[in-house]
Tab-separated table of C-alpha atoms in Angstrom:
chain	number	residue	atom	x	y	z
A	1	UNK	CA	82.440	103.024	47.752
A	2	UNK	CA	81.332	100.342	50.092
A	3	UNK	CA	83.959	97.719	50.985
A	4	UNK	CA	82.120	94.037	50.861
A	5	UNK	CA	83.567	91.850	53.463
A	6	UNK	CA	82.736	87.852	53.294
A	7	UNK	CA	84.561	85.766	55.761
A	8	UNK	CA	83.427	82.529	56.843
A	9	UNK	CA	85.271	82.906	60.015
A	10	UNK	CA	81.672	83.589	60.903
A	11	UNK	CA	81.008	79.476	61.065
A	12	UNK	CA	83.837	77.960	62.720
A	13	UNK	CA	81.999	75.757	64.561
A	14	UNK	CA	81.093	72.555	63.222
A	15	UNK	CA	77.775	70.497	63.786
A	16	UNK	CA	77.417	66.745	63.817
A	17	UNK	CA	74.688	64.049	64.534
A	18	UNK	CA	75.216	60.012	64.284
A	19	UNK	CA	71.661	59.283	64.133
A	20	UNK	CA	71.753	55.682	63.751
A	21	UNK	CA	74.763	53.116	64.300
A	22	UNK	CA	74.098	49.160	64.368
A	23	UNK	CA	76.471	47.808	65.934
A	24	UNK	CA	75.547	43.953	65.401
A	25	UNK	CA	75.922	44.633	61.945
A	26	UNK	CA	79.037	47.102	62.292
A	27	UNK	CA	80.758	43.936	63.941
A	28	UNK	CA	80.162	41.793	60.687
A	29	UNK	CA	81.942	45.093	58.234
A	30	UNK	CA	85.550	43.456	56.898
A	31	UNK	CA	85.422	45.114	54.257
A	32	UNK	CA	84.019	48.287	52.795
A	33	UNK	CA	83.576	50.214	48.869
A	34	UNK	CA	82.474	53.726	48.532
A	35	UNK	CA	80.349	53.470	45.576
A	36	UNK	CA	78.537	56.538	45.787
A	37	UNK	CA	80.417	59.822	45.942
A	38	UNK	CA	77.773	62.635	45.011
A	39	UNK	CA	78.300	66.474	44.732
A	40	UNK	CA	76.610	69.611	42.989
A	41	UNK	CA	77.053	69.527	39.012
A	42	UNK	CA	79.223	72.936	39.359
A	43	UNK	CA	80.906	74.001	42.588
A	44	UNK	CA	80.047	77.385	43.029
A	45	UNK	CA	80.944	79.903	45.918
A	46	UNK	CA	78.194	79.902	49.142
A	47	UNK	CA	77.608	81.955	51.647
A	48	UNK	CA	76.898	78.520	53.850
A	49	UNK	CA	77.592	75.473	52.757
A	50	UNK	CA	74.285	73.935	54.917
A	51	UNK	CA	72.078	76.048	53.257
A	52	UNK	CA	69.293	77.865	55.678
A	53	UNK	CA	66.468	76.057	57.567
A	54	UNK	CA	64.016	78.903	56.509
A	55	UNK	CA	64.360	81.630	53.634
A	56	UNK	CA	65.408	83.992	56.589
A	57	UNK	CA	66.967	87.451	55.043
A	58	UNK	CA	70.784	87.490	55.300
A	59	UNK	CA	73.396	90.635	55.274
A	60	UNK	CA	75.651	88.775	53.348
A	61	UNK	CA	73.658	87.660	50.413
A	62	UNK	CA	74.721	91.030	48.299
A	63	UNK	CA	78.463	90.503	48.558
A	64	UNK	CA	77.846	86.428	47.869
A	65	UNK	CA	76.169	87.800	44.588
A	66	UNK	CA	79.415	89.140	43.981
A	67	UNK	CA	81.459	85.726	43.381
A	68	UNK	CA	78.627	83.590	42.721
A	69	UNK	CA	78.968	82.347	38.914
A	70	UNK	CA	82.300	84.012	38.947
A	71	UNK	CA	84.303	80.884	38.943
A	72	UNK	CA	82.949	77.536	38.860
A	73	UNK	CA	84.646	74.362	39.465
A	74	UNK	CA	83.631	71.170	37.758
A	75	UNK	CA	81.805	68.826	39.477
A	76	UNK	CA	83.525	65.253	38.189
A	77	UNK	CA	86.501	66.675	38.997
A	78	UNK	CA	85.949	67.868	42.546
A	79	UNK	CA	84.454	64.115	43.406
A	80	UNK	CA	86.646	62.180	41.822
A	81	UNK	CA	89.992	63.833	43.553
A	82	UNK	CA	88.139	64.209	46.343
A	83	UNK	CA	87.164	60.973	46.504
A	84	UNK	CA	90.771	59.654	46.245
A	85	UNK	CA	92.144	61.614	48.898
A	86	UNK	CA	88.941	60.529	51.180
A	87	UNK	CA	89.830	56.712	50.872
A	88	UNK	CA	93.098	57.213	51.327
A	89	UNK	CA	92.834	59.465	54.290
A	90	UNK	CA	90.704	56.510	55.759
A	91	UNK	CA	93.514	54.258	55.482
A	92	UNK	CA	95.447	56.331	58.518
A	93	UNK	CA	92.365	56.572	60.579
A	94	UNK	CA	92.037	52.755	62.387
A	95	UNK	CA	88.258	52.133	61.775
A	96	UNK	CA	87.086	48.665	62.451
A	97	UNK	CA	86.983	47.842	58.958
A	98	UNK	CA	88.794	47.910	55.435
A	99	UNK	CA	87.694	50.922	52.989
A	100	UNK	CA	88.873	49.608	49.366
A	101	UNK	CA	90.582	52.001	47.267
A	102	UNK	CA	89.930	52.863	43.040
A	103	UNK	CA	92.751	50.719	42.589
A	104	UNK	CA	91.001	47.899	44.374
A	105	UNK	CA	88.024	48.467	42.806
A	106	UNK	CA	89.402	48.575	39.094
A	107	UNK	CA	91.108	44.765	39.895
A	108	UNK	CA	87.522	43.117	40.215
A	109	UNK	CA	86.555	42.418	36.933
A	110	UNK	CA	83.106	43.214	37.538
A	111	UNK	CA	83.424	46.366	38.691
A	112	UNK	CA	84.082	47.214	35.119
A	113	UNK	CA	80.461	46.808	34.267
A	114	UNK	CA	79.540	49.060	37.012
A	115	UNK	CA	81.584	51.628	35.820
A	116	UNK	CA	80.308	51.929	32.019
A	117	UNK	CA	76.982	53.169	33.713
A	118	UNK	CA	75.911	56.785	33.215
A	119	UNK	CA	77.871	58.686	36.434
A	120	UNK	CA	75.263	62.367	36.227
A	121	UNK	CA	72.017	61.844	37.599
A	122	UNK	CA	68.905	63.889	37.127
A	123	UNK	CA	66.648	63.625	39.779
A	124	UNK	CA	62.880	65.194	38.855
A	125	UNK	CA	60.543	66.137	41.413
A	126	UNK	CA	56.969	65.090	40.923
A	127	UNK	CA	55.205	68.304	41.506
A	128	UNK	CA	51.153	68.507	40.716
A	129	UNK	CA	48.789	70.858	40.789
A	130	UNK	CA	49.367	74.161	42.989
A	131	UNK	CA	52.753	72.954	44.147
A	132	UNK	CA	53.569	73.097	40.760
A	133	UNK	CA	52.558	76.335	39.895
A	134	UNK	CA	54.245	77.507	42.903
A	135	UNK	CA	57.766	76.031	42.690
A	136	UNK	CA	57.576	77.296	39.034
A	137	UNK	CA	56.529	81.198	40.108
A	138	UNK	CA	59.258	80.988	42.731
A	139	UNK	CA	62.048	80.047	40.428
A	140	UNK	CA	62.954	76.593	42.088
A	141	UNK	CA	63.905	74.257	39.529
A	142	UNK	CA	62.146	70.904	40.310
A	143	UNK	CA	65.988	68.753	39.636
A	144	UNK	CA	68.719	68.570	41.247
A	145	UNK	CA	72.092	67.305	39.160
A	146	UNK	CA	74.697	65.504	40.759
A	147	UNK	CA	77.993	64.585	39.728
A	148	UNK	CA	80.285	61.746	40.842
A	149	UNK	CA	83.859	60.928	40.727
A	150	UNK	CA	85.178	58.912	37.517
A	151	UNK	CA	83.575	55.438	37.262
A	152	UNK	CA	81.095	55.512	39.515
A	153	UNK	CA	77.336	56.707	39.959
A	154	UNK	CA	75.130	59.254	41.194
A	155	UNK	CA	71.518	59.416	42.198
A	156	UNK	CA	71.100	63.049	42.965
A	157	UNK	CA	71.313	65.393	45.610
A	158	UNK	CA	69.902	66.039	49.110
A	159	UNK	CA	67.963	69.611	48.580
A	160	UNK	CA	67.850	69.661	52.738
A	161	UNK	CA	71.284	68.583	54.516
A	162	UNK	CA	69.334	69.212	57.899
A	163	UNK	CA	66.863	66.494	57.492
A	164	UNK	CA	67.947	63.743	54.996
A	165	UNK	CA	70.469	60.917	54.963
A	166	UNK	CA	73.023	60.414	52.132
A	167	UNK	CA	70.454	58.118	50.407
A	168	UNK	CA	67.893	59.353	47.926
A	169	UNK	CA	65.698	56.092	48.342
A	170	UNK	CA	65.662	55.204	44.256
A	171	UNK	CA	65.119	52.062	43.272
A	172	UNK	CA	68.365	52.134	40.895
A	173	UNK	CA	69.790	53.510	43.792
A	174	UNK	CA	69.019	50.692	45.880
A	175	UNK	CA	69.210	47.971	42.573
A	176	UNK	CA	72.948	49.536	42.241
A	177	UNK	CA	73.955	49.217	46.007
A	178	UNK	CA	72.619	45.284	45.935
A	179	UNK	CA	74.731	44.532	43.097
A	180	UNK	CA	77.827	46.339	44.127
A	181	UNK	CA	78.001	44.117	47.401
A	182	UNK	CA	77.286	41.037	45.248
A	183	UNK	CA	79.446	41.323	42.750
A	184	UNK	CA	82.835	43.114	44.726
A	185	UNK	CA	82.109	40.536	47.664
A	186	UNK	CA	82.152	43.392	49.939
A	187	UNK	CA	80.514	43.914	53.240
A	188	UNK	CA	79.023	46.906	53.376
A	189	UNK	CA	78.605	49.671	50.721
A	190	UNK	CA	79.644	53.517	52.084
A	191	UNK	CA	77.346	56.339	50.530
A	192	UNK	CA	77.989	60.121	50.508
A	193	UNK	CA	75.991	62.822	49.624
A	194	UNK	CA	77.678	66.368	50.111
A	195	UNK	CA	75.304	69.030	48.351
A	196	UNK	CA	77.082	71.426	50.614
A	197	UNK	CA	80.338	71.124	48.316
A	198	UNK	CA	81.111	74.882	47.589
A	199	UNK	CA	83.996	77.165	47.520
A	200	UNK	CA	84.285	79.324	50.582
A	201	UNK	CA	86.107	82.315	51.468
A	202	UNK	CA	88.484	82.704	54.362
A	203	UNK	CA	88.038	85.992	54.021
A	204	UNK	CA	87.452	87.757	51.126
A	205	UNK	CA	87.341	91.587	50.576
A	206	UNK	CA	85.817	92.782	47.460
A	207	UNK	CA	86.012	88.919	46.005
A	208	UNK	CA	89.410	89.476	46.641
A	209	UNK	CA	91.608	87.127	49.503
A	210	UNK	CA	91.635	83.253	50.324
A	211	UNK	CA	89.463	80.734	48.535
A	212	UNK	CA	88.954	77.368	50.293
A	213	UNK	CA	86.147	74.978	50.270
A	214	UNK	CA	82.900	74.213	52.466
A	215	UNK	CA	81.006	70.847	52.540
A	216	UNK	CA	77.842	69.901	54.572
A	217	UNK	CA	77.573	66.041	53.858
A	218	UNK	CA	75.842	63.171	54.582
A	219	UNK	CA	77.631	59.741	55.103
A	220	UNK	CA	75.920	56.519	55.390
A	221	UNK	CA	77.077	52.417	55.672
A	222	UNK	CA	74.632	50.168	53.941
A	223	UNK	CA	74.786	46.579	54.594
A	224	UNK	CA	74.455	43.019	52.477
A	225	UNK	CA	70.650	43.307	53.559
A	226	UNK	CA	70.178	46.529	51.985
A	227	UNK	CA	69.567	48.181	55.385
A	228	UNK	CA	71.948	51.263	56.927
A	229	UNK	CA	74.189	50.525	59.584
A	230	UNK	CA	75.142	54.168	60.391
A	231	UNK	CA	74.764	57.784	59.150
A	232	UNK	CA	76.969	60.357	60.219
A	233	UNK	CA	75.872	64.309	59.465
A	234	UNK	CA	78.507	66.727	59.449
A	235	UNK	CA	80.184	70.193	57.859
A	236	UNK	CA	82.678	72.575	57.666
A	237	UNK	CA	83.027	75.649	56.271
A	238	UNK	CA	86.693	75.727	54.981
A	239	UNK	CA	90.147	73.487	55.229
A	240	UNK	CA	93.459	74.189	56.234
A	241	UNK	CA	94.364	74.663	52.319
A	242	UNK	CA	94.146	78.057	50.773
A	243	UNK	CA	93.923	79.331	47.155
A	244	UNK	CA	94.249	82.621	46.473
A	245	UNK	CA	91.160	84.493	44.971
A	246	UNK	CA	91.110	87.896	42.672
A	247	UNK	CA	87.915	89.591	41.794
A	248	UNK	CA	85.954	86.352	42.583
A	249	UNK	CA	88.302	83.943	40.456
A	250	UNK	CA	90.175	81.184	41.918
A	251	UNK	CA	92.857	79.992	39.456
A	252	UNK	CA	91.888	76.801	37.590
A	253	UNK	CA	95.365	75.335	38.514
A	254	UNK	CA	94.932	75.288	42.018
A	255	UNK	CA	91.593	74.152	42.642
A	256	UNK	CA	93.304	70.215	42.277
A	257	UNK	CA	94.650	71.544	45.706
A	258	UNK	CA	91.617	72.301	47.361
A	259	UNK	CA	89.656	69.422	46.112
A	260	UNK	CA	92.427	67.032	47.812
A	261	UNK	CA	92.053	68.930	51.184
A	262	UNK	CA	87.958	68.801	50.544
A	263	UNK	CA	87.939	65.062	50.464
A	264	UNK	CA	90.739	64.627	53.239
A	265	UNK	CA	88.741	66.994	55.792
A	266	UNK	CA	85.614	64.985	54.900
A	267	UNK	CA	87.469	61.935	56.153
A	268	UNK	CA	88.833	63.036	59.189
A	269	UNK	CA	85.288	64.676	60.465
A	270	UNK	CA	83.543	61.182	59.360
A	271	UNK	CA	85.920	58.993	61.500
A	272	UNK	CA	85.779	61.412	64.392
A	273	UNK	CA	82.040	61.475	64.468
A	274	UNK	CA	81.831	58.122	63.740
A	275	UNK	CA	84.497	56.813	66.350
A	276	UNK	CA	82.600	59.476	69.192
A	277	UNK	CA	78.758	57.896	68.104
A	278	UNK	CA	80.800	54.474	68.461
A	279	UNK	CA	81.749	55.214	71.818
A	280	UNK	CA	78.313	56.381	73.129
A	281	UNK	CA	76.820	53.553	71.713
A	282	UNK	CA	79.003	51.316	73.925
């Protein structure tokens, strides 16, 4: 019997672009919310958390098979103790400006009616013609569902981490992001869009090992005009915290753990991108 061997040991390396920092408007940032904390609808095991460029053939994909659908995480619960530990990891990181935490948040009375709007969004593809027919013989479903922590929104997912930003470009995307600076008096509004948010394996033999997590995320600062001051790309394909996995199921109980190191990873990555970019920019 064939031993199946998944290790993402294989992607150590991680990958990062700033493609656009403002720093005129960066200087004017006091004070910043993340309103927007997007990730897939079920956190599922990947082979890479980017996803490929092209539909190139990979060795892998038969052992993936084996712990894909095998456990799933939830998706409000991976962003929304994600996004806790995120904040707060920002707190320790001396950007130039003020990230507000949940608990900030719930004091503004407004924020209230922010939160009583629907947090899943269901982004549909307008597909016509042949493009339809072709998406539809391929399999690709023509949605993509994203989840986001407690009390906030979503407004779907990036289908290609390589080439987008952490916006979608809706206009209740943008409507939302308006009224959040009004109303919380903030400066700027932080975005982020991490369709790469998967369990990982670190390694795995036989869907047997060490579970951790992979992201490939999209961060970006929008200001009081509506306009983005930055966007930092970035991944990774596991954290330092480790789960153990048998037969492709990671305990329930400890996935808390690995959410927590998801979102403080994501933080760290961010500010070091983001404080290099800064520097070049100089």
């Amino acid at each position: 019997m064939r031993i199946l061997l998944i290790s993402s040991l294989l992607i150590l390396a991680s990958c990062g672009t700033t493609k656009k920092i403002d720093n005129k408007a960066l200087k004017k940032v006091k004070t910043v919310a993340v309103l927007v904390y997007s990730v897939p609808e079920i956190i599922e095991f990947k082979e890479n958390p980017r996803g490929k460029k092209d539909e190139e053939f990979s060795i892998l994909k038969l052992a993936t098979s084996i712990l894909k659908g095998a456990t799933n995480g939830v998706g409000s619960e991976a962003a929304t103790i994600s996004y806790d530990q995120f904040v707060k990891t920002l707190e320790y990181e001396k950007l130039p400006f003020k990230v507000l935490t949940m608990r900030d948040l719930k004091k503004n009375k407004k924020f209230k009616n922010l939160a009583a709007q629907p947090k899943v969004a269901k982004v549909e593809e307008k597909k016509t013609g042949w493009m339809s027919m072709a998406t539809g013989m391929m399999g690709i479903k023509p949605e993509i569902m994203a989840h986001s922590p407690n009390n906030l929104q979503a407004f779907g997912l990036s289908k290609n981490w390589w080439d987008r930003k952490a916006l979608m470009g809706t206009t209740d995307e943008k409507a939302y992001i308006a009224k959040v600076i009004k109303d919380l008096g903030v400066d700027a509004v932080m975005v982020i869009n991490d369709p790469g948010f998967t369990f990982s394996c670190k390694p795995c033999i036989g869907g047997t090992g060490t579970a951790s997590t992979g992201s490939a995320f999209n961060i970006s600062l929008i200001g009081k005009d509506g306009k983005e001051i930055l966007n930092v790309r970035q991944w990774f394909s596991y954290t330092p915290e480790n789960s153990a996995i048998v037969a492709g199921i990671v305990n329930p109980n400890t996935q808390k753990s690995l959410f927590k190191a998801h979102g403080e990873k994501t933080a760290k990555l961010f500010s070091e991108e983001f404080k290099t970019a800064l520097k070049e920019k100089e």
